[in-house]
Coordinates of C-alpha atoms in Angstrom, one line a residue:
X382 CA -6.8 17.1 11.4
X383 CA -8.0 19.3 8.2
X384 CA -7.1 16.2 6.3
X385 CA -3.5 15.8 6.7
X386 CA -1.4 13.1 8.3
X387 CA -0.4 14.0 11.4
X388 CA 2.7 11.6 12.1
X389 CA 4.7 8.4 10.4
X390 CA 6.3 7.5 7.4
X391 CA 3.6 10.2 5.1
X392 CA 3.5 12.9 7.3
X393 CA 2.3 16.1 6.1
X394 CA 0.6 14.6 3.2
X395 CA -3.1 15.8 2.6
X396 CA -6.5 14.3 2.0
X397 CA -8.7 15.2 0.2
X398 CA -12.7 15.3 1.5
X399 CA -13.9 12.7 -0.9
X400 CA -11.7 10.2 0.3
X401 CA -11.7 10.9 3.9
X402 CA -15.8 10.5 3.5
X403 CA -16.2 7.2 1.4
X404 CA -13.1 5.5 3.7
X405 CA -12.3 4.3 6.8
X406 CA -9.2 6.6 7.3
X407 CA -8.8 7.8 10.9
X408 CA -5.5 5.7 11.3
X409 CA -4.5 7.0 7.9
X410 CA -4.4 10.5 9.0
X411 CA -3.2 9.2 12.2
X412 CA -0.3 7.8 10.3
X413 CA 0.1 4.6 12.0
X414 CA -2.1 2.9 8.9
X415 CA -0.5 -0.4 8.6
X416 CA 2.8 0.8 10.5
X417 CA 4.4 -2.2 10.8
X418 CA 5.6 -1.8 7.2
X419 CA 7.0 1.8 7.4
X420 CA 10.8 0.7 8.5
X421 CA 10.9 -1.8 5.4
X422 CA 8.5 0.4 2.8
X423 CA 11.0 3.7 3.4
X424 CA 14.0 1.6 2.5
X425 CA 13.1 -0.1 -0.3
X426 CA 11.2 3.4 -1.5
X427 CA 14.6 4.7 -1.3
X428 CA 16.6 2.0 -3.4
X429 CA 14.3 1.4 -6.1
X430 CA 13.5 3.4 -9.4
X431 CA 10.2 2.7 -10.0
X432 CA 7.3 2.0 -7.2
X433 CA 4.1 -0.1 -8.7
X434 CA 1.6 -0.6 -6.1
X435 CA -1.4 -3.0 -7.3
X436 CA -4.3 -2.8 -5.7
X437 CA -4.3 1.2 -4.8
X438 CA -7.3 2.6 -3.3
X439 CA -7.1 6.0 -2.5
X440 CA -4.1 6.4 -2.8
X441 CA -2.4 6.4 0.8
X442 CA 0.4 4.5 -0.3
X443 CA 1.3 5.5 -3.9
X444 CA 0.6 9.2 -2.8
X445 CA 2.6 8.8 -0.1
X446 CA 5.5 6.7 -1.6
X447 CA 6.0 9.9 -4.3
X448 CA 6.4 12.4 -1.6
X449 CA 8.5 10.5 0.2
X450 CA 11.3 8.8 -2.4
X451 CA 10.3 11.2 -5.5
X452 CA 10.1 8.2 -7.4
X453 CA 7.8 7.4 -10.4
X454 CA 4.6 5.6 -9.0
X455 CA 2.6 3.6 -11.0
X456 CA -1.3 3.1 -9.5
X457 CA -3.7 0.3 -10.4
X458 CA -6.8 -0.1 -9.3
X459 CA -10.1 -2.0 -11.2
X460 CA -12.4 0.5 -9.4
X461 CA -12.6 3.6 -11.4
X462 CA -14.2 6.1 -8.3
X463 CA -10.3 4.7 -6.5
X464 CA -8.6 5.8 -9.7
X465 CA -10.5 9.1 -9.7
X466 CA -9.4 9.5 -5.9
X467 CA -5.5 8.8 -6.4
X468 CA -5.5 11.1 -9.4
X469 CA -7.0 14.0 -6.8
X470 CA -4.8 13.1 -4.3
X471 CA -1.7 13.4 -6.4
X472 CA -2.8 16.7 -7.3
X473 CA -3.4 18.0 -3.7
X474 CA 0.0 16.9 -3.0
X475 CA 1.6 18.1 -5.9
X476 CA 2.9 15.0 -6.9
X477 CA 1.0 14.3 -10.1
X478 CA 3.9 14.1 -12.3
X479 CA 5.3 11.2 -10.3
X480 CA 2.2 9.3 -10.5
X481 CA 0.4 7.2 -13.3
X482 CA -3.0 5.8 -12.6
X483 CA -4.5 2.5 -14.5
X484 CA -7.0 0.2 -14.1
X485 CA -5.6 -3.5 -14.5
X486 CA -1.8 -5.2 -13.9
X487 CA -1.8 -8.5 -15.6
X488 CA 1.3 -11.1 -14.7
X489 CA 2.2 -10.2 -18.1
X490 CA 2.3 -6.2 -17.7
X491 CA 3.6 -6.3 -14.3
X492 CA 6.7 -8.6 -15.7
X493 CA 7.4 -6.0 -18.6
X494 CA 7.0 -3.3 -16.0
X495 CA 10.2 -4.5 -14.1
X496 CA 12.2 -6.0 -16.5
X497 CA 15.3 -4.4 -15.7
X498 CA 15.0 -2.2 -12.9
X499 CA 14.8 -1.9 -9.4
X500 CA 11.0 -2.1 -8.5
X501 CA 9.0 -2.0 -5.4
X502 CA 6.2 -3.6 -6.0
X503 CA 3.3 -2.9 -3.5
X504 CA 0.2 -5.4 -3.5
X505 CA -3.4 -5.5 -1.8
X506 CA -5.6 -7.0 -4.3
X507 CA -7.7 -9.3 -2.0
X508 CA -6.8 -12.5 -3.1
X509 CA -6.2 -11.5 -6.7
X510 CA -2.4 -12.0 -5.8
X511 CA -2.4 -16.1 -6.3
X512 CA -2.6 -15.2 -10.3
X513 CA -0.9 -12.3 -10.5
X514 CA 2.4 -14.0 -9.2
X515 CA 2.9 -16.4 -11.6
X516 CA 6.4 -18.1 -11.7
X517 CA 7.4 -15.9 -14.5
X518 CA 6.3 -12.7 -12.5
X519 CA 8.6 -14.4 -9.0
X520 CA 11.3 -14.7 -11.8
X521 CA 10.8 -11.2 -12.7
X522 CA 10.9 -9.9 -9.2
X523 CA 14.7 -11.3 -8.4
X524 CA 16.2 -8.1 -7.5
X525 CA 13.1 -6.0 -6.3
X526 CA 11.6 -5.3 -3.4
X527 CA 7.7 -7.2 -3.0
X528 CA 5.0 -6.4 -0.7
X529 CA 2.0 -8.8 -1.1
X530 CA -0.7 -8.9 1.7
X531 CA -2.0 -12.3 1.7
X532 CA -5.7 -13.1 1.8
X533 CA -5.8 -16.8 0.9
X534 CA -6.2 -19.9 3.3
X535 CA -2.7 -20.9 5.0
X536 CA -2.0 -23.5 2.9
X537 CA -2.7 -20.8 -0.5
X538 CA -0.3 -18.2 1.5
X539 CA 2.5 -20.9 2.1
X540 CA 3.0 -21.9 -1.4
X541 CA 2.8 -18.5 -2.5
X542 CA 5.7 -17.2 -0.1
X543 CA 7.7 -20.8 -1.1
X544 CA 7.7 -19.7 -4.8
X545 CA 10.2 -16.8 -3.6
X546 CA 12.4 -19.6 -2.6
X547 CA 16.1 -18.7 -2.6
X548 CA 15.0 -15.0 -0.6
X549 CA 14.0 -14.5 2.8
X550 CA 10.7 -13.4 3.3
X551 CA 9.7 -11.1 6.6
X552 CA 6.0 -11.7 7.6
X553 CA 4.4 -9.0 9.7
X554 CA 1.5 -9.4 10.7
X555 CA -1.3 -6.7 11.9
X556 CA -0.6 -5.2 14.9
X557 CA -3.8 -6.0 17.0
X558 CA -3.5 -2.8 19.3
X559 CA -4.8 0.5 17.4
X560 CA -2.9 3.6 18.6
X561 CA -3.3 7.2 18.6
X562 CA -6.6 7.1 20.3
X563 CA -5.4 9.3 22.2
X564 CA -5.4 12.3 19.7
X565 CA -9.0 11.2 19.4
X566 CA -10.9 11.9 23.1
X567 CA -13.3 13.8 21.4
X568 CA -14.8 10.6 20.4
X569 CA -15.1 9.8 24.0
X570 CA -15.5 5.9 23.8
X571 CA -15.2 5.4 20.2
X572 CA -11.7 6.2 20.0
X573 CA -9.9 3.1 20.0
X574 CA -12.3 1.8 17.8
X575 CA -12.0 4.5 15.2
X576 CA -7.7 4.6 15.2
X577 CA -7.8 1.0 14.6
X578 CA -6.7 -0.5 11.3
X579 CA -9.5 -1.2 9.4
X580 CA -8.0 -4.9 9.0
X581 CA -7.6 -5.6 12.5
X582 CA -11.3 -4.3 13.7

């Protein structure tokens, strides 16, 4: 696909070889990585002035939430080769004034960050999210727009979604059938396997 997403919500947006080689990112340039979201990601992308997404990897999402709302993106990440990645990615896709890259969100920072505004807040920090949300950060959040993917038991996920009491959360959860594999027969039988969501493999 010479590194550019070919459908969905960040279409047209390019890769660059490094992260296409040290990731799992066939559905990525698919575009139907973690689909599900897209309807809800585009309009809160589109209300909000400022986009934080915690937990950034490559970049897929903070790169592609700056071409698509041409709001400023703030990137965190702990590992520096990720932080090295979105930087390059930004750049490819021209977008590298809209987008800040650091290594660590505390509660703390991520409460001054919103105070305020109109935030979408973006998280995939692998369990890291039970101490980032503390009850000042949920108090913070009235009025934004949170995505948190939840890697705790049941029990640690249900009192984390109760502490946003008085909203109404929507759970989604992975779709379990990969698609696209059919832009992909030159893989012959590995196909489906390779346009599935890492998550759901």
């Amino acid at each position: 696909f010479d590194y550019t997403v070919q459908a969905g919500l960040f279409c047209g947006m390019r890769y660059t070889r490094a992260a296409v080689l040290t990731h799992h990112t066939t559905p990525n340039l698919l575009g139907t990585y973690e689909r599900q979201l897209y309807p809800f990601l585009k309009e809160a992308a589109m209300r909000c002035d400022l986009i934080i997404d915690v937990g950034s990897a490559e970049g897929y999402f903070a790169v592609g939430l700056a071409r698509l709302a041409g709001r400023p993106v703030l990137a965190f990440d702990v590992n520096g080769s990720e932080r090295q990645m979105v930087t390059e990615m930004a750049a490819l896709n021209q977008v590298s004034h809209l987008v800040t890259v650091s290594h660590w969100c505390s509660s703390s920072r991520l409460v001054d960050l919103v105070r305020g505004r109109r935030a979408l807040v973006f998280c995939d920090i692998d369990g890291g999210e039970f101490s980032l949300f503390t009850p000042d950060a949920v108090e913070a959040l009235r009025g934004c727009d949170v995505f948190i993917e939840l890697h705790g038991t049941p029990e640690e996920n249900r009192r984390l979604i109760e502490s946003f009491m008085g909203r109404e959360p929507i759970i989604l959860e992975h779709p379990k059938e990969p698609v696209g594999a059919a832009d992909l027969k030159i893989l012959g039988p590995d196909a489906e396997r390779m346009s599935a969501d890492r998550k759901s493999t």
